[in-house]
Every structure is written in structure tokens, then in C-alpha cells.
PDB file of C-alpha atoms in Angstrom:
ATOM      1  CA  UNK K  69      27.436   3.246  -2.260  1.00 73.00           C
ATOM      2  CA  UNK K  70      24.116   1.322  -2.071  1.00 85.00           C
ATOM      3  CA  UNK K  71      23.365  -2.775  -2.609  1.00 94.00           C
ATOM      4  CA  UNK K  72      21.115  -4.521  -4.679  1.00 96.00           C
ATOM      5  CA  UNK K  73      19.377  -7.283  -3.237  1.00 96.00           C
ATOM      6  CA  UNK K  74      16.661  -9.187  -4.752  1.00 97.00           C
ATOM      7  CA  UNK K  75      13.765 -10.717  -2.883  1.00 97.00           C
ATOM      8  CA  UNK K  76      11.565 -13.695  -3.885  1.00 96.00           C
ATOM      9  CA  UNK K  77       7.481 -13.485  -3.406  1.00 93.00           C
ATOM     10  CA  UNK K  78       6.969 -13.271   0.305  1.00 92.00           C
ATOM     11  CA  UNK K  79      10.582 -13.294   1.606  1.00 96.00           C
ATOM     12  CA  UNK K  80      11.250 -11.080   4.481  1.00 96.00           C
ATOM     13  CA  UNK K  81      13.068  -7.857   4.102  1.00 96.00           C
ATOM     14  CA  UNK K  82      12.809  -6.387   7.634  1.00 96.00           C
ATOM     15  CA  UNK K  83      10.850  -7.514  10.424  1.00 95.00           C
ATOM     16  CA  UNK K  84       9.671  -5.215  12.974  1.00 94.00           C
ATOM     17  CA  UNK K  85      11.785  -5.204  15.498  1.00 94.00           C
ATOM     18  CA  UNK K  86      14.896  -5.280  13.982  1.00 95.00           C
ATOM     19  CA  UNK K  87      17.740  -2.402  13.532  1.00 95.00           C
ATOM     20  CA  UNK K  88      17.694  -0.286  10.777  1.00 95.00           C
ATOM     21  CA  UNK K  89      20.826  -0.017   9.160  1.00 94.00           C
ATOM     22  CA  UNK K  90      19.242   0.976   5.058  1.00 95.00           C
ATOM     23  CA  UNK K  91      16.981   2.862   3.668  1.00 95.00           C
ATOM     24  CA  UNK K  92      15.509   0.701   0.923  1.00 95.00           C
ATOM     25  CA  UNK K  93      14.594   2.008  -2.640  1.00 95.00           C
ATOM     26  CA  UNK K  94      12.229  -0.530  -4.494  1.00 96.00           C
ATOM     27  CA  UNK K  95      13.582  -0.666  -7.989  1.00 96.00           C
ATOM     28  CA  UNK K  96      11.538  -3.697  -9.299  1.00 95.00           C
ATOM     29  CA  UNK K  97       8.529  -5.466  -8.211  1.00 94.00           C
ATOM     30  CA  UNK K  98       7.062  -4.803  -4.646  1.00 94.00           C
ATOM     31  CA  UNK K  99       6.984  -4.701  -1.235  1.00 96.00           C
ATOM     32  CA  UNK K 100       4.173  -4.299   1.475  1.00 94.00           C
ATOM     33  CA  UNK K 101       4.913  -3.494   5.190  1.00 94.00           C
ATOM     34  CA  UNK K 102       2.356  -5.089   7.563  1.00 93.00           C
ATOM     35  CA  UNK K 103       1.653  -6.201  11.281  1.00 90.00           C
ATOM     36  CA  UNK K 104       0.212  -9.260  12.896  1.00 89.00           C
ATOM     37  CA  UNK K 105      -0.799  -9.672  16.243  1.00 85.00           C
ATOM     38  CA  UNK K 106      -0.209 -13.240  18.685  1.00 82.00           C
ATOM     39  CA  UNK K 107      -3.070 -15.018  17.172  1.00 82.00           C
ATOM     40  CA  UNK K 108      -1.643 -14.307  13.787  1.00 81.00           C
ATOM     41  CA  UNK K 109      -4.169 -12.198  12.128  1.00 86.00           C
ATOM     42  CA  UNK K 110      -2.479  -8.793   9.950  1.00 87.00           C
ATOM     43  CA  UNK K 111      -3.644  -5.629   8.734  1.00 88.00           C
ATOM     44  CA  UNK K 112      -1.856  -4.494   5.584  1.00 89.00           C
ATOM     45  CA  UNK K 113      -0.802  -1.095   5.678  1.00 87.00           C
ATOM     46  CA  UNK K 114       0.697  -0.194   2.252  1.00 88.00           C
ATOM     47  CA  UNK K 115       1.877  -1.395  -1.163  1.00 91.00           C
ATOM     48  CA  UNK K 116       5.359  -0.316  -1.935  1.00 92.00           C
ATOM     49  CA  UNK K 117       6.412  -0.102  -6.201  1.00 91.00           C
ATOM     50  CA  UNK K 118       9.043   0.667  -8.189  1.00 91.00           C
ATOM     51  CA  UNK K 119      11.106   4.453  -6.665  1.00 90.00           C
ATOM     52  CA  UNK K 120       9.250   3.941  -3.863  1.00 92.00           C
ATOM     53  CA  UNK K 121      10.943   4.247  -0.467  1.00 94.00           C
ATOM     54  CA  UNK K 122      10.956   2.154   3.071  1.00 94.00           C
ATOM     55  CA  UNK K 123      12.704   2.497   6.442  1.00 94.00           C
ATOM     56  CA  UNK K 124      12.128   6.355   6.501  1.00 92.00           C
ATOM     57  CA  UNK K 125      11.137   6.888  10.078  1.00 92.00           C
ATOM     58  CA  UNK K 126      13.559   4.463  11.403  1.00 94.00           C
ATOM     59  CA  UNK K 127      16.095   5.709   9.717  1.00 94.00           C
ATOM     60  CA  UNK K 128      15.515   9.588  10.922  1.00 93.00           C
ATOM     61  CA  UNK K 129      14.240   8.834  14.506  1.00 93.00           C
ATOM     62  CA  UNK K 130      16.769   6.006  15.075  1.00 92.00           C
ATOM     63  CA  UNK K 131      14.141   3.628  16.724  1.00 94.00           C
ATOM     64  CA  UNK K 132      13.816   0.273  15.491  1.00 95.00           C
ATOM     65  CA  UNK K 133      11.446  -0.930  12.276  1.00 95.00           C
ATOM     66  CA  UNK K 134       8.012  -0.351  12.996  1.00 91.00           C
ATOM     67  CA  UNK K 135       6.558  -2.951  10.720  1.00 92.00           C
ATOM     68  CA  UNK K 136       7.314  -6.781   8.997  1.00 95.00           C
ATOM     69  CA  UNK K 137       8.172  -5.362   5.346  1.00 96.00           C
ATOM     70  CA  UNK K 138       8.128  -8.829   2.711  1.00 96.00           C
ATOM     71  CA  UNK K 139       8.299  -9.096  -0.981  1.00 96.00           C
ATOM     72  CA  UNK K 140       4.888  -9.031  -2.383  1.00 94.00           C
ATOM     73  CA  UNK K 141       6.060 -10.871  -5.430  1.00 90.00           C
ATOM     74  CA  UNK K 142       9.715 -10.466  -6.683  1.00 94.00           C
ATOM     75  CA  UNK K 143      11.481  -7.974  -5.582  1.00 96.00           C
ATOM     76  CA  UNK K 144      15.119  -6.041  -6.675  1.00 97.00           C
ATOM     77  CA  UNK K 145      15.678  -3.188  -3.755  1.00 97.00           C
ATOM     78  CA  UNK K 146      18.417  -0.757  -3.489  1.00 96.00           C
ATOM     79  CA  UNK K 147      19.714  -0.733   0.104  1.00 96.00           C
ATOM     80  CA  UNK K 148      21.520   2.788   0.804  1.00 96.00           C
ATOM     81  CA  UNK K 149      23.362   2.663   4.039  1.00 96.00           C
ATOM     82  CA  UNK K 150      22.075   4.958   7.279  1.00 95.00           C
ATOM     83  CA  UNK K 151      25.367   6.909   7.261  1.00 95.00           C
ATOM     84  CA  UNK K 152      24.630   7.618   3.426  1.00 94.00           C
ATOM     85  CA  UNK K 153      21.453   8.883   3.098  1.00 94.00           C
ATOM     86  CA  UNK K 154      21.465  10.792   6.298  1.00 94.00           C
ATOM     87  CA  UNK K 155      24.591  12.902   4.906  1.00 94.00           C
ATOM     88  CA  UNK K 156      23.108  13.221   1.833  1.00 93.00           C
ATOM     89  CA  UNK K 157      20.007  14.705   3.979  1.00 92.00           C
ATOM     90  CA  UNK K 158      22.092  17.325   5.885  1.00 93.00           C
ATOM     91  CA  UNK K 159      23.719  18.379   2.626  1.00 94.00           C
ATOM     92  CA  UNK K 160      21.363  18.670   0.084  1.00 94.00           C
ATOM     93  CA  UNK K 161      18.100  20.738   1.434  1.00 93.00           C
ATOM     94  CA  UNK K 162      16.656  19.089  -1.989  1.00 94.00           C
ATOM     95  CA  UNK K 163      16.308  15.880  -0.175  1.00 91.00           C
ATOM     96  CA  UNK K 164      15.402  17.215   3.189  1.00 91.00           C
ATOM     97  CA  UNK K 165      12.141  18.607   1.750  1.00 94.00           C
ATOM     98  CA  UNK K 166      11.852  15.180  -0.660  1.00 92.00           C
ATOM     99  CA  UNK K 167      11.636  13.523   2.052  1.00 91.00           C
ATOM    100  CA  UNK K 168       9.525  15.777   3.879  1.00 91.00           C
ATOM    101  CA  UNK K 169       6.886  15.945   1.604  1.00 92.00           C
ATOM    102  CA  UNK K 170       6.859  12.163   0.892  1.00 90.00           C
ATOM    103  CA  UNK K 171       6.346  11.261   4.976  1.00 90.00           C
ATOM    104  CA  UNK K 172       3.406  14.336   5.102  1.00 90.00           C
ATOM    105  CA  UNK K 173       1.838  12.495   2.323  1.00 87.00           C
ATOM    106  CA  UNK K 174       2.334   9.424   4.147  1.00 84.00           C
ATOM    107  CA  UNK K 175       0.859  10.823   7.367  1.00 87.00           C
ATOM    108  CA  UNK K 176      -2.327  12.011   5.273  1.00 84.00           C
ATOM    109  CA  UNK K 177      -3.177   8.513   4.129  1.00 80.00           C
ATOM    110  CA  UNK K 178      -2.139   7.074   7.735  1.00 79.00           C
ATOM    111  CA  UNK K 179      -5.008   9.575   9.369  1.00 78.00           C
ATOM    112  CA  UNK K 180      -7.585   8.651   6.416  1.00 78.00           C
ATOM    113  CA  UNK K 181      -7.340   5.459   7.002  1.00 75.00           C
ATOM    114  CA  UNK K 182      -8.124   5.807  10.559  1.00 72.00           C
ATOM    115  CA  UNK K 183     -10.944   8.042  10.159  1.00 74.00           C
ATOM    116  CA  UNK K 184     -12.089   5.485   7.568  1.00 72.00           C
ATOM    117  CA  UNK K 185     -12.413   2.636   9.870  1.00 70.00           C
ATOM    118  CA  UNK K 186     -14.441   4.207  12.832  1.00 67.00           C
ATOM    119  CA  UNK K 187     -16.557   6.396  10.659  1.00 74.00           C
ATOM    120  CA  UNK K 188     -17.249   4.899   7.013  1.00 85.00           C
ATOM    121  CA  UNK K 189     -19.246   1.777   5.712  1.00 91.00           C
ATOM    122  CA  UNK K 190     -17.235  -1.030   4.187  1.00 92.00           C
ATOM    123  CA  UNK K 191     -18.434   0.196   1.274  1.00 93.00           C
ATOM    124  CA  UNK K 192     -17.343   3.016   1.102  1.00 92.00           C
ATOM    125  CA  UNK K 193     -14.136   2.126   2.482  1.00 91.00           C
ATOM    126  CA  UNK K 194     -14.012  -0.489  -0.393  1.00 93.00           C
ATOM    127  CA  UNK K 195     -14.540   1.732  -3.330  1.00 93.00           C
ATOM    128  CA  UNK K 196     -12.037   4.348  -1.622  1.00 90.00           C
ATOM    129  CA  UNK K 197      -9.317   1.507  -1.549  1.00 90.00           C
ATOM    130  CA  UNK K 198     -10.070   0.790  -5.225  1.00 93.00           C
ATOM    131  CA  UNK K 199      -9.632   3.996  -6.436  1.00 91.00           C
ATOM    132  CA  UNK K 200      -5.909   4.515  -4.631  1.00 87.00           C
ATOM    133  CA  UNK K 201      -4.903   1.209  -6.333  1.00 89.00           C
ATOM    134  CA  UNK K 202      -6.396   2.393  -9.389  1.00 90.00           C
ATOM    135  CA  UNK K 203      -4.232   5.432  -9.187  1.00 87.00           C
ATOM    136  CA  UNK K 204      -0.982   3.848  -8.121  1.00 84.00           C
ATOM    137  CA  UNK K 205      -0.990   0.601  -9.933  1.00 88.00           C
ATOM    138  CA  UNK K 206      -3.449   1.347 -12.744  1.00 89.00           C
ATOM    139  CA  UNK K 207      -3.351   0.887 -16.462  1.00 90.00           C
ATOM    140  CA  UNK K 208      -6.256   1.861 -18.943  1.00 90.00           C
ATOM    141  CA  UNK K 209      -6.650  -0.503 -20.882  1.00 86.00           C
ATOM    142  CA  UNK K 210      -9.643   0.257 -23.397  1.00 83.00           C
ATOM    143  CA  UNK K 211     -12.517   1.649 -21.245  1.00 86.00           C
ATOM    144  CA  UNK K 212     -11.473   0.102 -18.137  1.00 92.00           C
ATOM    145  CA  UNK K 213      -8.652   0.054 -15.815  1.00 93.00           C
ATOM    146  CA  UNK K 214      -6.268  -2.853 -14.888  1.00 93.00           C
ATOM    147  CA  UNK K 215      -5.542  -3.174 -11.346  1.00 92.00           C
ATOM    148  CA  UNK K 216      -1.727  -4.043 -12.231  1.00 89.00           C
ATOM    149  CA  UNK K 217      -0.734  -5.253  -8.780  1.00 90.00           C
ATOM    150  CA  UNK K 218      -1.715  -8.975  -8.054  1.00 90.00           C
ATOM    151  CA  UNK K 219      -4.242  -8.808  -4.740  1.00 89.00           C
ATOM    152  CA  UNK K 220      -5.923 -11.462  -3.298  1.00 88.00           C
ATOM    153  CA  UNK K 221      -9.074 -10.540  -1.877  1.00 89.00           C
ATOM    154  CA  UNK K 222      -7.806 -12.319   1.531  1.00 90.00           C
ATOM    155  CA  UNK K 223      -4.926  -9.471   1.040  1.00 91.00           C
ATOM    156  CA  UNK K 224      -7.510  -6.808   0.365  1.00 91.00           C
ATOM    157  CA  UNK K 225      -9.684  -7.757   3.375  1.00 91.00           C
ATOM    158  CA  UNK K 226      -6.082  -7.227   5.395  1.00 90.00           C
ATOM    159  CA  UNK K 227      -5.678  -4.254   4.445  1.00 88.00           C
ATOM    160  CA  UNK K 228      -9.024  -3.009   5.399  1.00 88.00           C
ATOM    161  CA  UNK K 229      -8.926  -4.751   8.530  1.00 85.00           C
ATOM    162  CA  UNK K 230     -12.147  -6.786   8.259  1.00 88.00           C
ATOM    163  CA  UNK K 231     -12.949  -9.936   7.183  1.00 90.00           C
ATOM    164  CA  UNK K 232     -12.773 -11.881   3.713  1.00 91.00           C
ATOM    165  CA  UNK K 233     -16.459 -12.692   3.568  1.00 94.00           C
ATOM    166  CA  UNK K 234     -17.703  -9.102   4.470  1.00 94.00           C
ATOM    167  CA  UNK K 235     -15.428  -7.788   1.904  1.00 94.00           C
ATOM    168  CA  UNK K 236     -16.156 -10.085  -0.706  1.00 94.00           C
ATOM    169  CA  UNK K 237     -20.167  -9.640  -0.229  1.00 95.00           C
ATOM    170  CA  UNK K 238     -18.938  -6.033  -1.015  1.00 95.00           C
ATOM    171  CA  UNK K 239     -16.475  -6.632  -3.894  1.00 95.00           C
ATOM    172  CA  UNK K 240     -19.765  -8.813  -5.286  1.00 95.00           C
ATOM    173  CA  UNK K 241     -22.430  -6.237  -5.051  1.00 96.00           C
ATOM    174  CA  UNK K 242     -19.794  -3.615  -6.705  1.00 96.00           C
ATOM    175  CA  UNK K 243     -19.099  -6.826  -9.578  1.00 96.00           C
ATOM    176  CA  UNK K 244     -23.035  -7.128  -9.970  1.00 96.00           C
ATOM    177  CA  UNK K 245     -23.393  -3.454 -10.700  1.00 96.00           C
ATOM    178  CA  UNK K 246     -20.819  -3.167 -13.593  1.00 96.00           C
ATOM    179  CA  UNK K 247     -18.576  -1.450 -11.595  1.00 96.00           C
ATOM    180  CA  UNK K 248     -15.486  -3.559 -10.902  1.00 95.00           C
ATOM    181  CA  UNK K 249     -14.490  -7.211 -12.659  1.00 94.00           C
ATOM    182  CA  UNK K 250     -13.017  -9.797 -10.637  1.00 93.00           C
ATOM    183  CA  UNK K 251     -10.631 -12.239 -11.377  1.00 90.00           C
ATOM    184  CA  UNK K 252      -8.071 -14.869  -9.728  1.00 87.00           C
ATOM    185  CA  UNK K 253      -6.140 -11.841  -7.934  1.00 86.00           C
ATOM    186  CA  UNK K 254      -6.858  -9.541 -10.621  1.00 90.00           C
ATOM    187  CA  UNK K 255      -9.341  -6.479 -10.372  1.00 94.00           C
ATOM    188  CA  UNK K 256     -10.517  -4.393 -13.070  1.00 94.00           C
ATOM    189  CA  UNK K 257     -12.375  -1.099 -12.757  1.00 95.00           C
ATOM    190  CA  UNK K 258     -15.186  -0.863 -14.971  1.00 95.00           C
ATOM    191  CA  UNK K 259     -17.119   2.409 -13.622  1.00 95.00           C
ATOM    192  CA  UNK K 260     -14.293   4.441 -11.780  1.00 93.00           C
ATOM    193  CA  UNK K 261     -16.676   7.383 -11.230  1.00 94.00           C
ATOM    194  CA  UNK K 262     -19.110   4.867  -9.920  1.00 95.00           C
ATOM    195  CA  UNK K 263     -16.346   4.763  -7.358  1.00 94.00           C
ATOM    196  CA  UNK K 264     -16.044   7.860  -7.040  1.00 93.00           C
ATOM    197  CA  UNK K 265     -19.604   8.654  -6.502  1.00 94.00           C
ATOM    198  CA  UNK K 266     -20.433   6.073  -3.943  1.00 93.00           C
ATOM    199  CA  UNK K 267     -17.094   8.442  -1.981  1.00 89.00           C
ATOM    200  CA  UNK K 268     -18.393  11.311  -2.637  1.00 87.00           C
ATOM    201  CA  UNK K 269     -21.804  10.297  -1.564  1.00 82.00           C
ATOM    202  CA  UNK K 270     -20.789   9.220   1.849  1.00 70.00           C
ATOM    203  CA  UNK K 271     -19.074  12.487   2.358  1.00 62.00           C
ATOM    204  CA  UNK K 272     -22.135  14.784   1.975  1.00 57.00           C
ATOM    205  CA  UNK K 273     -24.285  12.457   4.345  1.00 57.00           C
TER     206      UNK K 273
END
């Protein structure tokens, strides 16, 4: 009952705004939702791979999308019509508490993240970010991690809300201590529990 549709590197899939008539199920490549303000500047708020899920809240509170949701690079998605899933919700109890669990887990990272930017240094906030992309996009790869998920550090900055050049002095000093390796939108974690200390740290201060 769904449709495939495939996306190319930065083509729009919703914009905020519009009606939601789909949920969308990422089946290949990604998404990420976003905002950006008159002036044009956006904060990033999430990366979406493959079995991952968009147009949740939309979908169950019947407001309009909340954010612009694009093809980070390309993209197949599974759009399941509103009627659909929301059956499907009301008859399986399975999927209820599915979905339940996924949009608590959401909300978690949601109030983090704002904790995160009125109460931690960048750099802590920068090792932090590392680590979730290490866990959701990582591969080992001999003693170090690959960062699977092409980022641009203008991409990263969004999503932390600051600017490119702080960010990058902090990317650098992490670089110059063995703990991360940079590359043309490529990052590699070296140290993770280097990462995990400088986190830890912060939160016994």
C-alpha cells in the first residue's frame, strides 16, 4: 500500500509547512530534517538512515510538518499513506508502543540537546555529537571508527548551532590530540573513550 520514491542529494522531501499526507520509511541513503530562519541560517536537527522513520508527529497530531526534511545524499523512501499507518496503529498495539518508544527516545535527545546548548562547552558538545554519529553511522574499521555518513564540518557546525570556525578550532584541537582524523567530509574516531572522557568529565564538574 506504500510508494517508493527516490530522492537525489539535497532534493526536498517535505518542507515545513506543508500537509502531511505519509509517513516516510528511509530504505536507502538519508535524510536530515532541519530549519532556517529569514536570514537563511539552519540548525540541523537529525540524521535520518536506512528503517528509520519521518512525519511521526504530524502524522498523529494532524498539524502540519514541523521541519524542511531533504535528501542528504540519495535517497529511496517508502511513503505509507496517513489512512494506512494510522489503522495499522489502532489495530496492532505492537505498533502503538513501536512507535511510542521510538518518539520517547526522540524526546530524550530533543531535551539533551537543549540542555547541551545553554549549559555545556563546545567541546564538550563536540565530542558528545561525535560519539552519537559514531554509534549510528559507525564502522570499526581496524582500531578506529569510520564516521560512515558524509558531514561537512559547515553541516556539523549546523547542527550544533554555532559557527564553522568555532567548531573547527574544536574539531582541530580534538585532530591534534589523536583523537579524531579529519578528512574532505569524512571523520574518523581515533580515541572514542577520549570522547567519552572529555563527557564524562564535564558531567562531574
Amino acid at each position: 500500500k506504500g510508494a517508493l520514491r527516490r530522492l537525489e542529494p539535497d532534493e526536498m522531501f517535505i518542507c515545513s509547512g506543508d500537509l502531511v499526507k505519509s509517513l516516510g520509511v528511509v530504505i536507502e541513503g538519508t535524510l536530515h530534517a532541519s530549519r532556517s530562519n529569514a536570514a537563511g541560517k539552519r540548525h540541523i536537527l537529525g540524521y535520518f538512515g536506512p528503517l528509520q522513520v519521518v512525519n511521526f508527529i504530524p502524522i498523529l497530531d494532524g498539524q502540519r510538518c514541523i521541519h524542511d526534511i531533504s535528501a542528504h545524499q540519495d535517497a529511496l523512501v517508502l511513503n505509507i499513506p496517513k489512512d494506512v499507518f494510522l489503522e495499522a496503529l489502532e489495530q496492532d498495539p505492537a505498533i502503538a508502543r513501536a512507535v511510542t518508544r521510538v518518539l520517547c527516545l526522540r524526546s530524550r535527545a530533543l531535551y539533551e540537546n537543549a540542555s547541551d546548548n545553554v549549559l555545556r562547552p563546545l567541546r564538550v558538545r563536540c565530542a558528545r555529537i561525535l560519539l552519537f554519529l559514531m554509534a549510528s553511522h559507525g564502522q570499526s574499521v581496524r582500531a578506529a571508527v569510520d564516521i560512515t555518513l558524509k558531514l561537512a564540518q559547515d553541516e556539523l557546525a549546523d547542527m550544533l548551532g554555532r559557527t564553522r570556525q568555532s567548531v573547527n578550532r574544536e574539531l582541530k584541537q580534538l585532530e591534534r590530540e589523536g583523537v579524531i582524523e579529519m578528512q574532505y567530509s569524512h571523520f574518523i574516531i581515533r580515541d572514542a573513550q577520549a570522547l567519552r572522557d572529555i563527557v564524562d568529565h564535564d558531567s562531574q564538574d
